[in-house]
């Protein structure tokens, strides 16, 4: 089960729900059928992702594996912290960050770019420069802020067995 819901283009989030927005782009060769970015809910006290085989809150954004344009995604999520998921095949370059997602707020995480070197980089510019977000979700236009970040320990995956 996953309490995260994709927010389709043009839709307005339900009152009081937190919203996460980020971009995904492929610049380097990706040898699988789709490239994805998943953000997993993170527990600061335990310094690990939350969830298990039955309940796991996460966003999932998919794009074509060929180099292409930046595409934005929005999700209604439970408030809390989110991290680049440890379940990825591609590693995130730089420090491991937890993104704060306050209740009732809309936050922009940044743009995840799969680079030619095989790593994923995170680009975080001011939200005012992201007109694709305003076009896709006009109801969020004035309510989006850049997510606050904390450096955290990299999380571990959980393993599900029959």
Coordinates of N, CA, C and O in Angstrom, one line a residue:
X1 N 0.8 -1.2 0.0 CA 0.0 0.0 0.0 C 0.9 1.2 0.0 O 2.0 1.2 0.6
X2 N 0.4 2.3 -0.6 CA 1.1 3.5 -0.8 C 0.1 4.7 -0.6 O -0.8 4.8 -1.4
X3 N 0.4 5.5 0.4 CA -0.5 6.7 0.6 C -0.3 7.8 -0.3 O -0.9 8.9 -0.2
X4 N 0.7 7.7 -1.2 CA 1.0 8.8 -2.1 C 0.1 8.7 -3.4 O -0.2 7.6 -3.8
X5 N -0.4 9.8 -3.9 CA -1.2 9.8 -5.1 C -0.7 10.8 -6.1 O -0.3 12.0 -5.7
X6 N -0.5 10.4 -7.3 CA -0.1 11.3 -8.4 C -1.1 12.4 -8.5 O -2.3 12.1 -8.4
X7 N -0.7 13.6 -8.8 CA -1.6 14.7 -9.0 C -1.5 15.0 -10.5 O -0.6 15.6 -11.0
X8 N -2.6 14.5 -11.2 CA -2.6 14.7 -12.7 C -2.5 16.2 -13.1 O -3.0 17.1 -12.3
X9 N -2.0 16.5 -14.3 CA -1.9 17.8 -14.8 C -3.3 18.5 -14.7 O -4.3 17.9 -15.0
X10 N -3.3 19.7 -14.2 CA -4.5 20.5 -14.1 C -5.3 20.3 -12.8 O -6.2 21.1 -12.5
X11 N -5.0 19.3 -12.1 CA -5.8 19.0 -10.9 C -5.3 19.9 -9.7 O -4.2 20.3 -9.6
X12 N -6.2 20.1 -8.7 CA -6.0 20.8 -7.5 C -5.8 19.8 -6.4 O -6.7 18.9 -6.3
X13 N -4.8 20.0 -5.5 CA -4.7 19.0 -4.4 C -5.9 19.2 -3.4 O -6.5 20.3 -3.3
X14 N -6.2 18.2 -2.7 CA -7.2 18.2 -1.6 C -6.7 19.1 -0.5 O -5.5 19.2 -0.3
X15 N -7.6 19.8 0.2 CA -7.2 20.7 1.3 C -6.4 20.0 2.3 O -6.7 18.9 2.7
X16 N -5.3 20.6 2.8 CA -4.5 20.1 3.9 C -3.5 19.1 3.5 O -2.7 18.7 4.3
X17 N -3.5 18.6 2.2 CA -2.6 17.6 1.8 C -1.2 18.3 1.4 O -1.2 19.4 0.8
X18 N -0.2 17.7 1.6 CA 1.2 18.1 1.2 C 1.4 17.7 -0.3 O 0.9 16.7 -0.7
X19 N 2.1 18.5 -1.0 CA 2.4 18.2 -2.4 C 3.9 18.3 -2.7 O 4.5 19.3 -2.2
X20 N 4.4 17.3 -3.4 CA 5.8 17.2 -3.8 C 5.8 17.4 -5.3 O 5.1 16.7 -6.0
X21 N 6.7 18.2 -5.8 CA 6.9 18.4 -7.2 C 8.3 18.3 -7.5 O 9.2 18.8 -6.8
X22 N 8.6 17.6 -8.6 CA 10.0 17.5 -9.1 C 10.1 17.2 -10.6 O 9.1 16.8 -11.1
X23 N 11.2 17.5 -11.2 CA 11.4 17.3 -12.6 C 12.3 16.1 -12.8 O 13.2 15.8 -11.9
X24 N 12.2 15.4 -13.9 CA 13.0 14.3 -14.3 C 13.5 14.5 -15.7 O 12.7 14.8 -16.6
X25 N 14.8 14.2 -16.0 CA 15.3 14.3 -17.3 C 16.4 13.3 -17.5 O 17.2 13.0 -16.6
X26 N 16.5 12.8 -18.7 CA 17.6 11.8 -19.1 C 18.5 12.5 -20.1 O 18.0 13.0 -21.1
X27 N 19.8 12.6 -19.8 CA 20.8 13.1 -20.7 C 21.7 12.1 -21.2 O 22.3 12.2 -22.3
X28 N 21.9 11.0 -20.4 CA 22.9 10.0 -20.8 C 22.1 8.7 -21.2 O 20.9 8.6 -21.1
X29 N 22.9 7.7 -21.7 CA 22.3 6.5 -22.2 C 21.8 5.6 -21.0 O 22.5 5.3 -20.1
X30 N 20.5 5.3 -21.0 CA 19.9 4.4 -20.0 C 19.4 3.1 -20.7 O 18.7 3.2 -21.7
X31 N 19.9 2.0 -20.3 CA 19.7 0.8 -21.1 C 18.4 0.0 -20.7 O 18.3 -1.1 -21.2
X32 N 17.6 0.6 -19.9 CA 16.3 -0.1 -19.6 C 15.1 0.5 -20.2 O 15.3 1.6 -20.8
X33 N 13.9 -0.1 -20.1 CA 12.8 0.4 -20.8 C 12.3 1.8 -20.4 O 11.6 2.5 -21.1
X34 N 12.5 2.1 -19.1 CA 12.1 3.4 -18.6 C 13.1 3.9 -17.5 O 13.7 3.1 -16.9
X35 N 13.2 5.2 -17.4 CA 14.0 5.8 -16.3 C 13.0 6.3 -15.3 O 12.0 6.9 -15.6
X36 N 13.3 6.0 -14.0 CA 12.4 6.5 -13.0 C 13.2 7.2 -11.8 O 14.4 6.9 -11.6
X37 N 12.4 8.0 -11.1 CA 12.9 8.7 -9.9 C 11.8 8.4 -8.9 O 10.7 8.7 -9.1
X38 N 12.3 7.8 -7.8 CA 11.4 7.5 -6.7 C 11.9 8.2 -5.4 O 13.1 8.2 -5.1
X39 N 11.0 8.9 -4.7 CA 11.3 9.5 -3.4 C 10.6 8.7 -2.4 O 9.4 8.4 -2.5
X40 N 11.3 8.3 -1.3 CA 10.7 7.4 -0.3 C 10.6 8.3 1.0 O 11.4 9.1 1.3
X41 N 9.5 8.0 1.7 CA 9.3 8.7 3.0 C 10.4 8.2 3.9 O 10.9 7.1 4.0
X42 N 10.9 9.2 4.7 CA 12.1 9.0 5.6 C 11.8 9.4 7.0 O 11.1 10.4 7.3
X43 N 12.3 8.6 7.9 CA 12.1 8.8 9.4 C 13.4 9.4 9.9 O 14.4 8.7 9.9
X44 N 13.4 10.6 10.3 CA 14.6 11.3 10.8 C 15.2 10.6 12.0 O 16.4 10.5 12.2
X45 N 14.3 10.2 12.9 CA 14.8 9.6 14.2 C 15.5 8.3 13.9 O 16.5 8.0 14.5
X46 N 15.0 7.5 13.0 CA 15.6 6.2 12.7 C 16.7 6.3 11.6 O 17.4 5.3 11.4
X47 N 16.7 7.4 11.0 CA 17.7 7.6 9.9 C 17.6 6.5 8.8 O 18.6 6.0 8.4
X48 N 16.3 6.3 8.4 CA 16.0 5.3 7.4 C 14.7 5.5 6.8 O 13.9 6.3 7.3
X49 N 14.4 4.9 5.6 CA 13.1 5.0 5.0 C 12.1 4.4 5.9 O 12.4 3.5 6.7
X50 N 10.9 4.8 5.8 CA 9.8 4.2 6.5 C 9.2 3.1 5.6 O 9.4 3.0 4.5
X51 N 8.4 2.3 6.2 CA 7.7 1.3 5.5 C 8.3 -0.1 5.5 O 9.3 -0.3 6.2
X52 N 7.5 -1.0 4.9 CA 7.9 -2.4 4.8 C 7.3 -3.0 3.6 O 6.8 -2.3 2.7
X53 N 7.2 -4.3 3.6 CA 6.6 -5.0 2.4 C 5.1 -4.7 2.2 O 4.6 -4.9 1.1
X54 N 4.4 -4.2 3.2 CA 3.0 -4.0 3.1 C 2.6 -2.6 3.0 O 1.6 -2.3 2.3
X55 N 3.3 -1.7 3.6 CA 3.1 -0.2 3.5 C 4.4 0.5 3.2 O 5.3 0.4 4.0
X56 N 4.4 1.2 2.1 CA 5.6 1.9 1.7 C 5.2 3.2 0.9 O 4.8 3.1 -0.2
X57 N 5.3 4.3 1.6 CA 5.0 5.6 0.9 C 6.1 6.1 0.1 O 7.2 6.3 0.6
X58 N 5.8 6.3 -1.2 CA 6.8 6.8 -2.2 C 6.2 7.4 -3.4 O 5.1 7.0 -3.8
X59 N 6.9 8.3 -4.0 CA 6.5 8.9 -5.3 C 7.2 8.1 -6.3 O 8.3 7.5 -6.1
X60 N 6.7 8.0 -7.5 CA 7.3 7.3 -8.6 C 7.0 8.0 -9.9 O 5.9 8.2 -10.3
X61 N 8.1 8.5 -10.5 CA 8.0 9.3 -11.8 C 8.8 8.6 -12.9 O 9.9 8.2 -12.6
X62 N 8.2 8.3 -14.0 CA 8.8 7.6 -15.1 C 8.9 8.4 -16.4 O 7.9 9.1 -16.7
X63 N 10.0 8.3 -17.0 CA 10.2 9.0 -18.3 C 10.8 8.0 -19.3 O 11.4 7.0 -18.9
X64 N 10.8 8.3 -20.6 CA 11.5 7.5 -21.6 C 13.0 7.4 -21.3 O 13.6 8.3 -20.8
X65 N 13.6 6.3 -21.7 CA 15.0 6.1 -21.4 C 16.0 6.9 -22.3 O 17.2 7.0 -22.0
X66 N 15.5 7.5 -23.4 CA 16.3 8.3 -24.3 C 16.5 9.7 -23.8 O 15.6 10.2 -23.1
X67 N 17.6 10.4 -24.1 CA 17.7 11.8 -23.8 C 16.5 12.6 -24.3 O 16.0 12.4 -25.4
X68 N 16.0 13.4 -23.4 CA 14.8 14.2 -23.8 C 14.6 15.4 -22.9 O 15.5 15.8 -22.2
X69 N 13.5 16.0 -23.0 CA 13.1 17.2 -22.3 C 12.8 16.9 -20.8 O 12.4 15.8 -20.5
X70 N 12.9 17.9 -20.0 CA 12.6 17.8 -18.6 C 11.1 17.7 -18.5 O 10.3 18.4 -19.1
X71 N 10.7 16.8 -17.6 CA 9.2 16.6 -17.4 C 9.0 16.7 -15.9 O 9.7 16.2 -15.1
X72 N 7.9 17.4 -15.5 CA 7.5 17.6 -14.1 C 6.5 16.7 -13.7 O 5.6 16.3 -14.4
X73 N 6.5 16.3 -12.4 CA 5.6 15.4 -11.7 C 5.2 16.0 -10.4 O 6.0 16.7 -9.7
X74 N 3.9 15.8 -10.0 CA 3.4 16.3 -8.7 C 2.7 15.2 -8.1 O 2.0 14.4 -8.7
X75 N 2.8 15.1 -6.7 CA 2.2 14.1 -5.9 C 1.6 14.6 -4.7 O 2.2 15.5 -4.0
X76 N 0.4 14.1 -4.3 CA -0.1 14.4 -2.9 C 0.5 13.3 -2.0 O 0.5 12.1 -2.3
X77 N 1.1 13.8 -0.9 CA 1.9 12.9 0.0 C 1.5 13.2 1.4 O 1.1 14.3 1.8
X78 N 1.7 12.2 2.3 CA 1.7 12.4 3.7 C 2.8 13.4 4.1 O 3.9 13.3 3.5
X79 N 2.6 14.3 4.9 CA 3.6 15.3 5.4 C 4.8 14.5 6.0 O 4.6 13.4 6.6
X80 N 6.0 15.1 5.9 CA 7.1 14.5 6.6 C 8.4 14.8 5.8 O 8.5 15.9 5.2
X81 N 9.3 13.8 5.7 CA 10.5 14.0 5.0 C 10.6 12.9 3.9 O 10.1 11.8 4.1
X82 N 11.3 13.2 2.8 CA 11.4 12.3 1.7 C 12.8 12.3 1.2 O 13.5 13.4 1.2
X83 N 13.3 11.2 0.7 CA 14.7 11.0 0.2 C 14.7 10.3 -1.1 O 13.7 9.6 -1.4
X84 N 15.8 10.5 -1.8 CA 16.0 9.7 -3.1 C 16.1 8.2 -2.6 O 16.9 7.9 -1.8
X85 N 15.2 7.4 -3.2 CA 15.1 6.1 -2.7 C 16.3 5.2 -2.9 O 17.0 5.3 -3.9
X86 N 16.6 4.4 -1.9 CA 17.7 3.4 -2.0 C 17.5 2.3 -3.0 O 18.3 1.5 -3.3
X87 N 16.2 2.2 -3.5 CA 15.9 1.1 -4.5 C 16.3 1.4 -5.9 O 16.1 0.6 -6.8
X88 N 16.9 2.6 -6.2 CA 17.3 3.0 -7.5 C 18.5 2.2 -8.0 O 19.4 1.8 -7.2
X89 N 18.6 2.0 -9.3 CA 19.7 1.4 -9.9 C 20.8 2.4 -10.1 O 22.0 2.1 -10.1
X90 N 20.4 3.7 -10.3 CA 21.4 4.8 -10.5 C 21.6 5.6 -9.2 O 20.6 5.9 -8.5
X91 N 22.8 5.9 -8.9 CA 23.2 6.6 -7.7 C 23.0 8.1 -7.9 O 23.3 8.6 -8.9
X92 N 22.7 8.7 -6.8 CA 22.6 10.2 -6.7 C 23.9 10.8 -6.3 O 24.6 10.3 -5.4
X93 N 24.4 11.7 -7.1 CA 25.7 12.3 -6.8 C 25.5 13.4 -5.7 O 24.5 13.9 -5.5
X94 N 26.6 13.5 -4.9 CA 26.5 14.5 -3.8 C 26.1 13.9 -2.5 O 25.9 12.7 -2.3
X95 N 25.8 14.8 -1.6 CA 25.3 14.4 -0.2 C 24.0 13.8 -0.3 O 23.2 14.1 -1.2
X96 N 23.7 13.0 0.7 CA 22.3 12.4 0.7 C 21.5 13.4 1.5 O 21.8 13.7 2.6
X97 N 20.3 13.8 0.9 CA 19.5 14.8 1.5 C 18.1 14.3 1.8 O 17.5 13.5 1.0
X98 N 17.5 14.8 2.9 CA 16.1 14.6 3.2 C 15.4 15.9 2.9 O 15.9 17.0 3.3
X99 N 14.3 15.8 2.2 CA 13.5 17.0 1.8 C 12.3 17.1 2.7 O 11.5 16.2 2.9
X100 N 12.1 18.3 3.4 CA 11.0 18.5 4.3 C 9.8 18.9 3.5 O 9.8 19.7 2.6
X101 N 8.7 18.2 3.8 CA 7.4 18.4 3.1 C 6.3 18.6 4.2 O 5.8 17.7 4.8
X102 N 6.1 19.9 4.5 CA 5.2 20.3 5.6 C 3.7 20.0 5.2 O 3.3 20.1 4.0
X103 N 2.9 19.8 6.2 CA 1.5 19.6 6.0 C 0.8 20.8 5.3 O 1.1 21.9 5.7
X104 N 0.0 20.6 4.3 CA -0.8 21.6 3.7 C 0.0 22.5 2.8 O -0.5 23.5 2.3
X105 N 1.3 22.2 2.5 CA 2.2 23.0 1.7 C 2.5 22.3 0.4 O 2.5 21.0 0.3
X106 N 2.9 23.0 -0.6 CA 3.4 22.5 -1.9 C 4.9 22.8 -2.0 O 5.3 24.0 -1.9
X107 N 5.8 21.8 -2.1 CA 7.2 22.0 -2.2 C 7.8 21.5 -3.5 O 7.4 20.4 -4.0
X108 N 8.7 22.2 -4.0 CA 9.5 21.8 -5.2 C 10.8 21.2 -4.7 O 11.5 21.9 -4.0
X109 N 11.1 20.0 -5.1 CA 12.3 19.3 -4.6 C 13.5 19.8 -5.5 O 14.6 20.0 -5.0
X110 N 13.3 19.8 -6.8 CA 14.4 20.1 -7.8 C 14.2 19.2 -9.0 O 13.2 18.6 -9.2
X111 N 15.2 19.2 -9.9 CA 15.2 18.5 -11.1 C 16.3 17.4 -11.0 O 17.4 17.7 -10.8
X112 N 15.8 16.1 -11.2 CA 16.7 15.0 -11.2 C 17.1 14.7 -12.6 O 16.3 14.5 -13.5
X113 N 18.4 14.7 -12.9 CA 18.9 14.5 -14.2 C 19.9 13.3 -14.3 O 20.9 13.3 -13.6
X114 N 19.5 12.4 -15.1 CA 20.5 11.2 -15.3 C 21.5 11.7 -16.3 O 21.2 12.0 -17.5
X115 N 22.7 11.8 -15.8 CA 23.8 12.4 -16.6 C 24.5 11.3 -17.5 O 24.4 10.1 -17.3
X116 N 25.4 11.8 -18.4 CA 26.1 10.9 -19.2 C 27.1 10.0 -18.5 O 27.5 9.0 -18.9
X117 N 27.5 10.4 -17.3 CA 28.5 9.7 -16.5 C 27.8 8.5 -15.7 O 28.4 7.8 -14.9
X118 N 26.5 8.4 -15.8 CA 25.7 7.3 -15.2 C 25.2 7.7 -13.8 O 24.6 6.8 -13.1
X119 N 25.5 8.9 -13.3 CA 25.0 9.3 -12.0 C 23.8 10.3 -12.2 O 23.6 10.9 -13.3
X120 N 23.0 10.4 -11.2 CA 21.9 11.3 -11.2 C 22.3 12.5 -10.4 O 22.8 12.4 -9.3
X121 N 22.1 13.7 -11.0 CA 22.4 15.0 -10.3 C 21.1 15.7 -10.0 O 20.1 15.5 -10.6
X122 N 21.1 16.4 -8.9 CA 19.9 17.2 -8.5 C 20.2 18.7 -8.7 O 21.2 19.2 -8.2
X123 N 19.3 19.3 -9.4 CA 19.5 20.8 -9.7 C 18.3 21.5 -9.0 O 17.2 21.2 -9.2
X124 N 18.7 22.4 -8.1 CA 17.7 23.1 -7.3 C 17.8 24.6 -7.6 O 18.7 25.3 -7.0
X125 N 17.0 25.1 -8.5 CA 17.0 26.6 -8.7 C 15.7 27.2 -8.1 O 14.8 26.4 -7.8
X126 N 15.6 28.5 -8.0 CA 14.4 29.1 -7.5 C 13.2 28.7 -8.3 O 13.3 28.5 -9.5
X127 N 12.1 28.5 -7.6 CA 10.9 28.0 -8.2 C 10.4 29.0 -9.3 O 9.7 28.6 -10.3
X128 N 10.7 30.3 -9.2 CA 10.2 31.3 -10.2 C 10.6 31.0 -11.6 O 10.0 31.4 -12.6
X129 N 11.7 30.2 -11.7 CA 12.2 29.9 -13.0 C 11.6 28.6 -13.6 O 12.0 28.2 -14.7
X130 N 10.6 28.0 -13.0 CA 10.0 26.8 -13.4 C 8.6 27.0 -14.0 O 7.6 26.6 -13.4
X131 N 8.5 27.6 -15.2 CA 7.2 27.9 -15.7 C 6.5 26.6 -16.1 O 5.3 26.7 -16.3
X132 N 7.1 25.5 -16.3 CA 6.4 24.2 -16.7 C 5.5 23.8 -15.5 O 4.4 23.2 -15.8
X133 N 5.9 24.1 -14.3 CA 5.0 23.8 -13.2 C 3.8 24.6 -13.2 O 2.7 24.1 -13.0
X134 N 3.9 25.9 -13.4 CA 2.7 26.8 -13.4 C 1.8 26.4 -14.5 O 0.6 26.5 -14.4
X135 N 2.3 25.9 -15.7 CA 1.5 25.5 -16.8 C 0.7 24.3 -16.5 O -0.5 24.2 -16.7
X136 N 1.3 23.3 -15.8 CA 0.7 22.0 -15.5 C -0.2 22.1 -14.3 O -1.2 21.3 -14.3
X137 N 0.1 22.9 -13.3 CA -0.7 22.9 -12.1 C -0.9 24.4 -11.7 O -0.3 24.9 -10.7
X138 N -1.7 25.1 -12.4 CA -1.9 26.5 -12.2 C -2.4 26.8 -10.8 O -2.1 27.9 -10.2
X139 N -3.2 25.9 -10.2 CA -3.7 26.2 -8.8 C -2.6 26.2 -7.8 O -2.8 26.7 -6.7
X140 N -1.4 25.7 -8.1 CA -0.3 25.7 -7.2 C 0.7 27.0 -7.3 O 1.6 27.1 -6.6
X141 N 0.4 27.8 -8.3 CA 1.3 28.8 -8.8 C 1.9 29.6 -7.6 O 3.1 29.8 -7.6
X142 N 1.2 30.2 -6.7 CA 1.7 31.1 -5.7 C 2.0 30.3 -4.4 O 2.4 30.9 -3.4
X143 N 1.7 29.0 -4.3 CA 1.9 28.3 -3.1 C 3.1 27.4 -3.0 O 3.3 26.7 -2.1
X144 N 3.9 27.4 -4.1 CA 5.0 26.5 -4.1 C 6.3 27.1 -3.5 O 6.6 28.3 -3.9
X145 N 7.0 26.4 -2.7 CA 8.3 26.9 -2.2 C 9.3 25.8 -2.4 O 9.0 24.6 -2.6
X146 N 10.6 26.2 -2.4 CA 11.7 25.2 -2.5 C 11.8 24.5 -1.2 O 11.8 25.1 -0.1
X147 N 11.8 23.1 -1.3 CA 11.9 22.3 -0.1 C 13.1 22.6 0.7 O 14.2 22.7 0.2
X148 N 13.0 22.6 2.0 CA 14.1 22.7 2.9 C 14.8 21.3 2.9 O 14.1 20.3 2.8
X149 N 16.1 21.3 3.1 CA 16.8 20.1 3.1 C 17.7 19.9 4.3 O 18.1 20.9 4.9
X150 N 18.0 18.6 4.6 CA 18.9 18.2 5.7 C 19.8 17.2 5.2 O 19.3 16.3 4.5
X151 N 21.0 17.2 5.5 CA 21.9 16.1 5.1 C 21.7 15.0 6.1 O 21.6 15.2 7.3
X152 N 21.5 13.8 5.6 CA 21.1 12.6 6.4 C 22.0 11.4 6.0 O 22.6 11.4 5.0
X153 N 21.9 10.4 6.8 CA 22.6 9.1 6.5 C 21.9 8.4 5.4 O 20.6 8.4 5.3
X154 N 22.6 7.8 4.4 CA 21.9 7.1 3.4 C 21.0 5.9 4.0 O 21.5 5.2 4.9
X155 N 19.8 5.8 3.5 CA 19.0 4.7 4.0 C 19.3 3.3 3.4 O 20.0 3.2 2.4
X156 N 18.8 2.3 4.1 CA 18.9 0.9 3.6 C 17.6 0.5 3.0 O 16.6 0.9 3.4
X157 N 17.7 -0.5 2.1 CA 16.5 -1.1 1.6 C 15.9 -2.1 2.6 O 16.7 -2.6 3.4
X158 N 14.7 -2.4 2.4 CA 14.1 -3.5 3.2 C 13.9 -4.6 2.2 O 13.7 -4.4 1.0
X159 N 14.0 -5.8 2.6 CA 13.9 -7.0 1.8 C 12.6 -7.8 2.1 O 12.4 -8.1 3.3
X160 N 11.8 -8.1 1.1 CA 10.6 -8.9 1.3 C 10.8 -10.3 0.8 O 11.3 -10.5 -0.3
X161 N 10.5 -11.2 1.7 CA 10.6 -12.6 1.3 C 9.3 -13.3 1.5 O 8.5 -13.0 2.4
X162 N 9.0 -14.4 0.7 CA 7.8 -15.1 0.9 C 7.7 -15.9 2.2 O 8.6 -16.2 2.9

